[in-house]
Short mmCIF file of C-alpha atoms in Angstrom, two decimals:
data_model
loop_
_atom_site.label_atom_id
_atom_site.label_comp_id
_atom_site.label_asym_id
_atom_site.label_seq_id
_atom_site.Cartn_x
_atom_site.Cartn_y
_atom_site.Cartn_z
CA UNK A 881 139.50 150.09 47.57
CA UNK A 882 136.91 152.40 47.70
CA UNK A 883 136.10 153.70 51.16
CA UNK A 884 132.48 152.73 51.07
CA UNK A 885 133.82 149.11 50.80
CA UNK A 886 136.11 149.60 53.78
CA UNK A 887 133.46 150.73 56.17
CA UNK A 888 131.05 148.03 54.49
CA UNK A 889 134.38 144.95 55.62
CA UNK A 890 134.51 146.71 59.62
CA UNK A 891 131.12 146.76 59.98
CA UNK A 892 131.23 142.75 58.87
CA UNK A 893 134.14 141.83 61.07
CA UNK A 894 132.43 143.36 63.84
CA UNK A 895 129.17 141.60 63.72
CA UNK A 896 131.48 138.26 63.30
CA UNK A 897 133.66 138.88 66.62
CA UNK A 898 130.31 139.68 68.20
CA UNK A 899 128.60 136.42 67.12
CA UNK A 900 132.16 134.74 68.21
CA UNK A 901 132.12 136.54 71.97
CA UNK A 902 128.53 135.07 72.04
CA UNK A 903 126.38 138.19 71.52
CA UNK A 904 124.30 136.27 68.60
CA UNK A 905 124.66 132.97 67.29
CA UNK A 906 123.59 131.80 63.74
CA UNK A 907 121.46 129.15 65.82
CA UNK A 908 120.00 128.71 69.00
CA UNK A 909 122.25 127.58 71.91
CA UNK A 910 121.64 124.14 73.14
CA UNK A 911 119.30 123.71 75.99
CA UNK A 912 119.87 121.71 79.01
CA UNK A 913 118.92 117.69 79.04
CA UNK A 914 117.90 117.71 82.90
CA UNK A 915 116.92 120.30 85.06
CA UNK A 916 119.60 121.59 87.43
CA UNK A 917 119.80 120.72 91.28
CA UNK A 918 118.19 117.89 93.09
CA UNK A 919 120.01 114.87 94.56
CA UNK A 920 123.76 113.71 92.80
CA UNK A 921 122.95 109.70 93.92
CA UNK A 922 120.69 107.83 96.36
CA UNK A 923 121.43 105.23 99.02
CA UNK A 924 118.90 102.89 101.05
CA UNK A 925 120.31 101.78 104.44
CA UNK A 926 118.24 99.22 106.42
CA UNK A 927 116.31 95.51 105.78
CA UNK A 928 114.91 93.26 104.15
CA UNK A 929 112.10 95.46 102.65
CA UNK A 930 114.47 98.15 101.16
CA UNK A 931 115.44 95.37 99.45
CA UNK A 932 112.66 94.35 97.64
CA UNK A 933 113.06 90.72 99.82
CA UNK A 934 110.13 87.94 98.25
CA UNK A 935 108.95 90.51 95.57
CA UNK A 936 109.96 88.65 92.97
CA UNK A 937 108.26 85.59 93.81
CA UNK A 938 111.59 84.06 95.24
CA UNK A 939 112.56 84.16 98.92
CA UNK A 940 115.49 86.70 98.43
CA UNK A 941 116.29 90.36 97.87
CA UNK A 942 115.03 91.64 94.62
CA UNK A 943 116.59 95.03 94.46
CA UNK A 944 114.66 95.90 91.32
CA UNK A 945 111.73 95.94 93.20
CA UNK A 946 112.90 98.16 95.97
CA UNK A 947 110.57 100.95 96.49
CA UNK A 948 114.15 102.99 97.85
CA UNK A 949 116.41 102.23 95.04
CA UNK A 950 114.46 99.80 92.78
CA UNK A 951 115.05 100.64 88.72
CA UNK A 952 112.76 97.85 87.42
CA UNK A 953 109.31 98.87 86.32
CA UNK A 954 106.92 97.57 88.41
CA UNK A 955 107.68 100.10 90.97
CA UNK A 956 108.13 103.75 90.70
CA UNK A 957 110.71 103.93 93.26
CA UNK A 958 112.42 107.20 94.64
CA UNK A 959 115.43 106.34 92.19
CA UNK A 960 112.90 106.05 89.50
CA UNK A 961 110.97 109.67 90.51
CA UNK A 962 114.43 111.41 90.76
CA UNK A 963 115.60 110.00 87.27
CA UNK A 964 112.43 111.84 85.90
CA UNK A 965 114.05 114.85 87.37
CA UNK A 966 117.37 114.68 86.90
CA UNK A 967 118.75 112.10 84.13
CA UNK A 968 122.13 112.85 85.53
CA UNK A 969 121.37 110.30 88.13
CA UNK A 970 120.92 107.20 85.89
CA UNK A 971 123.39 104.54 87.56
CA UNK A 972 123.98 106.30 90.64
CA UNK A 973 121.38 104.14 93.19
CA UNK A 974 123.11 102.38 95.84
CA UNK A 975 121.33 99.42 97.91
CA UNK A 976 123.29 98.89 100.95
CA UNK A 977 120.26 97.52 103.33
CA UNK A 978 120.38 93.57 103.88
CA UNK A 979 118.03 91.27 105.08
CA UNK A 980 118.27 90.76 109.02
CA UNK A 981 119.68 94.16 109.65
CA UNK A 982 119.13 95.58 112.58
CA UNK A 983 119.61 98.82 113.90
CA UNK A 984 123.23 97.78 114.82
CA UNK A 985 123.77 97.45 111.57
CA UNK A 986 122.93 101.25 110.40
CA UNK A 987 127.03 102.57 111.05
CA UNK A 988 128.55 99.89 108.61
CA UNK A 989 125.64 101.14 105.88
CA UNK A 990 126.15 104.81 106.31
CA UNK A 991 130.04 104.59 106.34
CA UNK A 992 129.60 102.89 102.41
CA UNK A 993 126.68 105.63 101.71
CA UNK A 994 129.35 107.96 102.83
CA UNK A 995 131.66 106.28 100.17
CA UNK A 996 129.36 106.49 97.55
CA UNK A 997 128.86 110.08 97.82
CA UNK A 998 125.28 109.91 98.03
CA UNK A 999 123.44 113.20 98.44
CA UNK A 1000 120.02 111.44 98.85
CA UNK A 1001 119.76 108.82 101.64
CA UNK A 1002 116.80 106.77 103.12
CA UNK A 1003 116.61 104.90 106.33
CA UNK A 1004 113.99 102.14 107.28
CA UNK A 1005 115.42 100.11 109.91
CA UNK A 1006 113.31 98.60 113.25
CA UNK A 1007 111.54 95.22 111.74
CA UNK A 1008 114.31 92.89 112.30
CA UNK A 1009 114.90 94.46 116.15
CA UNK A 1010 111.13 93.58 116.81
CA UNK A 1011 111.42 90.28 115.35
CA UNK A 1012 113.21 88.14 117.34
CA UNK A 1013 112.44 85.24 119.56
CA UNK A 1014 110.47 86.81 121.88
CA UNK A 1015 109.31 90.25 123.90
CA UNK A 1016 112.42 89.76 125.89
CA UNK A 1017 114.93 89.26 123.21
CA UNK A 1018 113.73 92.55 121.24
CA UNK A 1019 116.27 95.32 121.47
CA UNK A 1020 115.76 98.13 123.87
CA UNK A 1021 114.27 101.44 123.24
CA UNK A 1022 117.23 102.80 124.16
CA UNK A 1023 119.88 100.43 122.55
CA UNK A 1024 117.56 100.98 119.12
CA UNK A 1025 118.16 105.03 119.90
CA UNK A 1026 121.68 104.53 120.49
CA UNK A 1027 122.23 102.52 117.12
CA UNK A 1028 120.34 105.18 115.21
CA UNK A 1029 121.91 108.10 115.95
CA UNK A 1030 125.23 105.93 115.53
CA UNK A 1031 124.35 105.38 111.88
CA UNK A 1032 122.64 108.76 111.34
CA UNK A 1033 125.96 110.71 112.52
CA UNK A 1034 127.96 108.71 110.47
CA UNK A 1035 125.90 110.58 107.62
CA UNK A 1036 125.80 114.13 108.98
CA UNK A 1037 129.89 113.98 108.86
CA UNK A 1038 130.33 112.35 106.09
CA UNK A 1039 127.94 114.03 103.70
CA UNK A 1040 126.67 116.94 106.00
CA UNK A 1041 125.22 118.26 102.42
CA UNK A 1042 122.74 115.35 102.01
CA UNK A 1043 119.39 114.75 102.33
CA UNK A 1044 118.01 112.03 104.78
CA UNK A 1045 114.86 110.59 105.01
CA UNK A 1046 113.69 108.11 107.64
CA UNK A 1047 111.43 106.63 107.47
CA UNK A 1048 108.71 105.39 109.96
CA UNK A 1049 108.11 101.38 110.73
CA UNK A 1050 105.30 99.54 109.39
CA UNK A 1051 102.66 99.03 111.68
CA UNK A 1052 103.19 94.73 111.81
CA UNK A 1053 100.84 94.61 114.77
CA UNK A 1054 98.47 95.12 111.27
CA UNK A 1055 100.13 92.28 109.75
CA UNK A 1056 99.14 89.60 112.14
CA UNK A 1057 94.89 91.58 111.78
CA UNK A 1058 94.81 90.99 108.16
CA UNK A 1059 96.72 87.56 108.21
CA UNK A 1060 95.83 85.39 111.63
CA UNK A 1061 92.78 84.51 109.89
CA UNK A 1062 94.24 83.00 106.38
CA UNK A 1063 95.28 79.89 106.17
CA UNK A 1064 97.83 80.35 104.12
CA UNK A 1065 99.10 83.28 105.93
CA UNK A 1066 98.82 81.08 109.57
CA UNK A 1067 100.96 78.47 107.82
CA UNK A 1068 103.51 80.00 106.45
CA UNK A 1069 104.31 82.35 109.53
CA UNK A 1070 104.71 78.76 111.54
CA UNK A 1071 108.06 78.83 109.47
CA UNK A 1072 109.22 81.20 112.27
CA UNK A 1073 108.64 84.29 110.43
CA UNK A 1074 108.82 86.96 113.41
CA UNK A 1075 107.83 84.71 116.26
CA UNK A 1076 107.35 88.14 118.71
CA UNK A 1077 104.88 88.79 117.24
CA UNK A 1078 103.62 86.19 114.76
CA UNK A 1079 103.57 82.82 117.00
CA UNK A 1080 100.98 81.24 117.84
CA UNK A 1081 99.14 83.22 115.02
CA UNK A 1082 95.35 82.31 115.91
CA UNK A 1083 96.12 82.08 119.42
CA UNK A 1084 93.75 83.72 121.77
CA UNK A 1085 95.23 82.51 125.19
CA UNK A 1086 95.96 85.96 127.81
CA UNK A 1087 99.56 85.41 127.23
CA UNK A 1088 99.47 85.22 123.05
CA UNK A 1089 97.56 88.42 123.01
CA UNK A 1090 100.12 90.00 125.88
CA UNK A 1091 102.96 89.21 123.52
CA UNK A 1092 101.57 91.12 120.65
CA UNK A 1093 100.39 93.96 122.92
CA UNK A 1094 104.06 94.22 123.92
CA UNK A 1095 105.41 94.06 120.29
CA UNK A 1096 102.57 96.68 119.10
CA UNK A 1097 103.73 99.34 122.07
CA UNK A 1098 107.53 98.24 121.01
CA UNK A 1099 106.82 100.00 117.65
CA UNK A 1100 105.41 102.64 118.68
CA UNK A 1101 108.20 103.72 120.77
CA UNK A 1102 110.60 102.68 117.99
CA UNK A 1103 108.57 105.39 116.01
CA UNK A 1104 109.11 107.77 118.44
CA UNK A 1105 112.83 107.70 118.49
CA UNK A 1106 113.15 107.72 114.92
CA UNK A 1107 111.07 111.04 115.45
CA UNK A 1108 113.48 112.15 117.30
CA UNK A 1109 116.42 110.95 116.25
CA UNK A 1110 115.63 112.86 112.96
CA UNK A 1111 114.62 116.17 114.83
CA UNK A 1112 118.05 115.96 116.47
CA UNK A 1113 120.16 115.59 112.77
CA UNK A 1114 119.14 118.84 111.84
CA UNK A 1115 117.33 120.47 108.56
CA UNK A 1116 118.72 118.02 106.16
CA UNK A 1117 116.93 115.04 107.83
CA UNK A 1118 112.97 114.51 107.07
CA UNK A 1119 110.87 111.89 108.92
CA UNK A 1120 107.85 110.57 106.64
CA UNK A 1121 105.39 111.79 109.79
CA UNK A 1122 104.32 107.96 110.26
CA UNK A 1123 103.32 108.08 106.64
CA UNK A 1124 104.65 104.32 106.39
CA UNK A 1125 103.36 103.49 109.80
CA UNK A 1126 99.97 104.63 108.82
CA UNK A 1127 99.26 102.09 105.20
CA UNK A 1128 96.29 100.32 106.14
CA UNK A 1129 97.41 97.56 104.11
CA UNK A 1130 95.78 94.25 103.36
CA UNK A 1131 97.05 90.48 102.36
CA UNK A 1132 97.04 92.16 98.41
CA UNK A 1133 100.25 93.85 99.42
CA UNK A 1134 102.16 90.88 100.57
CA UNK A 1135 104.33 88.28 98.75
CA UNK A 1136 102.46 84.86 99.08
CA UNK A 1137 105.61 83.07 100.08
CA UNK A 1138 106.34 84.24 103.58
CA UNK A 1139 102.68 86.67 103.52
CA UNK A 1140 105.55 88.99 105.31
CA UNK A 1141 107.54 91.27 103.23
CA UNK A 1142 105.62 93.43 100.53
CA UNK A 1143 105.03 91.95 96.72
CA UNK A 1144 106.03 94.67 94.17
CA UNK A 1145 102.29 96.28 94.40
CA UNK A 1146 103.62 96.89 98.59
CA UNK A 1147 106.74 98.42 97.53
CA UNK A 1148 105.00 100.63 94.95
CA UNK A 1149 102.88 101.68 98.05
CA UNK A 1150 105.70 102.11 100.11
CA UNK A 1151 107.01 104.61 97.85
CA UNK A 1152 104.29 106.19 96.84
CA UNK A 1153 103.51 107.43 100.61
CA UNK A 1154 106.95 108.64 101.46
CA UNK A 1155 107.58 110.31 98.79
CA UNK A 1156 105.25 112.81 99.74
CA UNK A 1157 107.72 113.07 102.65
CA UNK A 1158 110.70 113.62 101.26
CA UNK A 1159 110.83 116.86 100.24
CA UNK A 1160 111.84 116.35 96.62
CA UNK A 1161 108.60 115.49 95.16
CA UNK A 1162 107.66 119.11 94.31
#
């Protein structure tokens, strides 16, 4: 073989083991689906409104509707937002919050958040410790405290990787503004739909209006310990700075069945503001 033909082969076989070692490829290398990072799964812990409770027009949960975990596409949920981020998500949103939960409740949710190996978590809890029979059957600032930072260190041990957001209670001292004046509202909260706050709806007698006074100043310090109870977690835990608290919502963001929990257009609200909050939006 003529030694110009010799050279010519070498020179070939070395561009091929270069193309094989990955130096060059014949076409471009695949690019990837979903950008990297960001949360592995999502869990809600808390009530009745991580839910999606009454959104679908029928007094139970409607998880689709959840502005936490909800897939269904009425709401563009945190699931939703983080799927648009990451596709490697898709099937990985857990709903552990139940209707009635109380703060109490917060260790049992976190231990199966734990389980699912969440790495995004979000925490609205308060509503149902409020709403009970009365001012005096509410649970204590510093029982509510306790159960919090129960449930939140539950989290930090378990998955001392993942994010947390919790978020702040809805201001329901609002609710009975917009909704002691409509009928419909009036009626259907005679069902015994938070009676600390809500009964005797269009009550002005000195003790009616004490009650709610109570219940308002309940909340607030419910806020504050969820404040706090965040600060004391650490850097992975976010509080939505009262961005819940602070909806000035009206009777268009109710369900018209119990004119309590938010419709879908609510929960779309809901996670529309704390979003901003959770420090995954950017």
């Amino acid at each position: 073989m003529p030694r110009r033909w010799v050279a010519a082969l070498a020179c070939l076989a070395a561009l091929v083991a270069l193309a094989c070692e990955g130096g060059t490829s014949a076409s471009p290398r695949p690019t990837k689906s979903t950008p990297s990072g960001g949360p592995g799964g999502i869990a809600a812990l808390g009530d009745s409104i991580s839910t999606g409770f009454a959104s679908c027009l029928v007094l139970t949960s409607c998880e689709r509707n959840s502005w936490s975990t909800g897939d269904g596409l009425r709401v563009q949920s945190h699931y939703r937002r983080l799927l648009d981020q990451n596709s490697a998500i898709r099937g990985k949103a857990y709903n552990h919050a139940r209707p009635g939960a109380r703060a109490d409740a917060l260790e049992g949710q976190a231990q199966a958040a734990v389980r699912d190996r969440a790495d995004y978590v979000t925490v609205l809890i308060g509503a149902n410790d409020i709403c009970r029979g009365g001012v005096d059957a509410m649970t204590s600032v510093t029982q509510f405290r306790a159960d919090v930072d129960r449930g939140l260190r539950v989290l930090r041990t378990g998955r001392p990787k993942a994010r947390v957001l919790v978020v702040s209670i809805p201001d329901l001292y609002r609710l009975w503004e917009v909704g002691h004046g409509d009928a419909r509202a009036a009626r259907a909260w005679r069902r015994g739909i938070c009676p600390a706050l809500l009964a005797n709806a269009t009550s002005t007698a000195p003790a009616d209006k004490a009650r709610r006074a109570a219940v308002r100043d309940r909340i607030d310090a419910y806020n504050a310990q969820l404040v706090a109870a965040c600060r004391a977690y650490g850097s992975r835990c976010r509080h939505d700075g009262g961005a819940a608290h602070k909806v000035r919502f009206n009777l268009d963001l109710l369900n018209p069945l119990d004119w309590f929990h938010p419709n879908a257009t609510g929960q779309g609200r809901l996670a529309e503001v704390t979003w901003r909050s959770s420090g995954l939006a950017d």
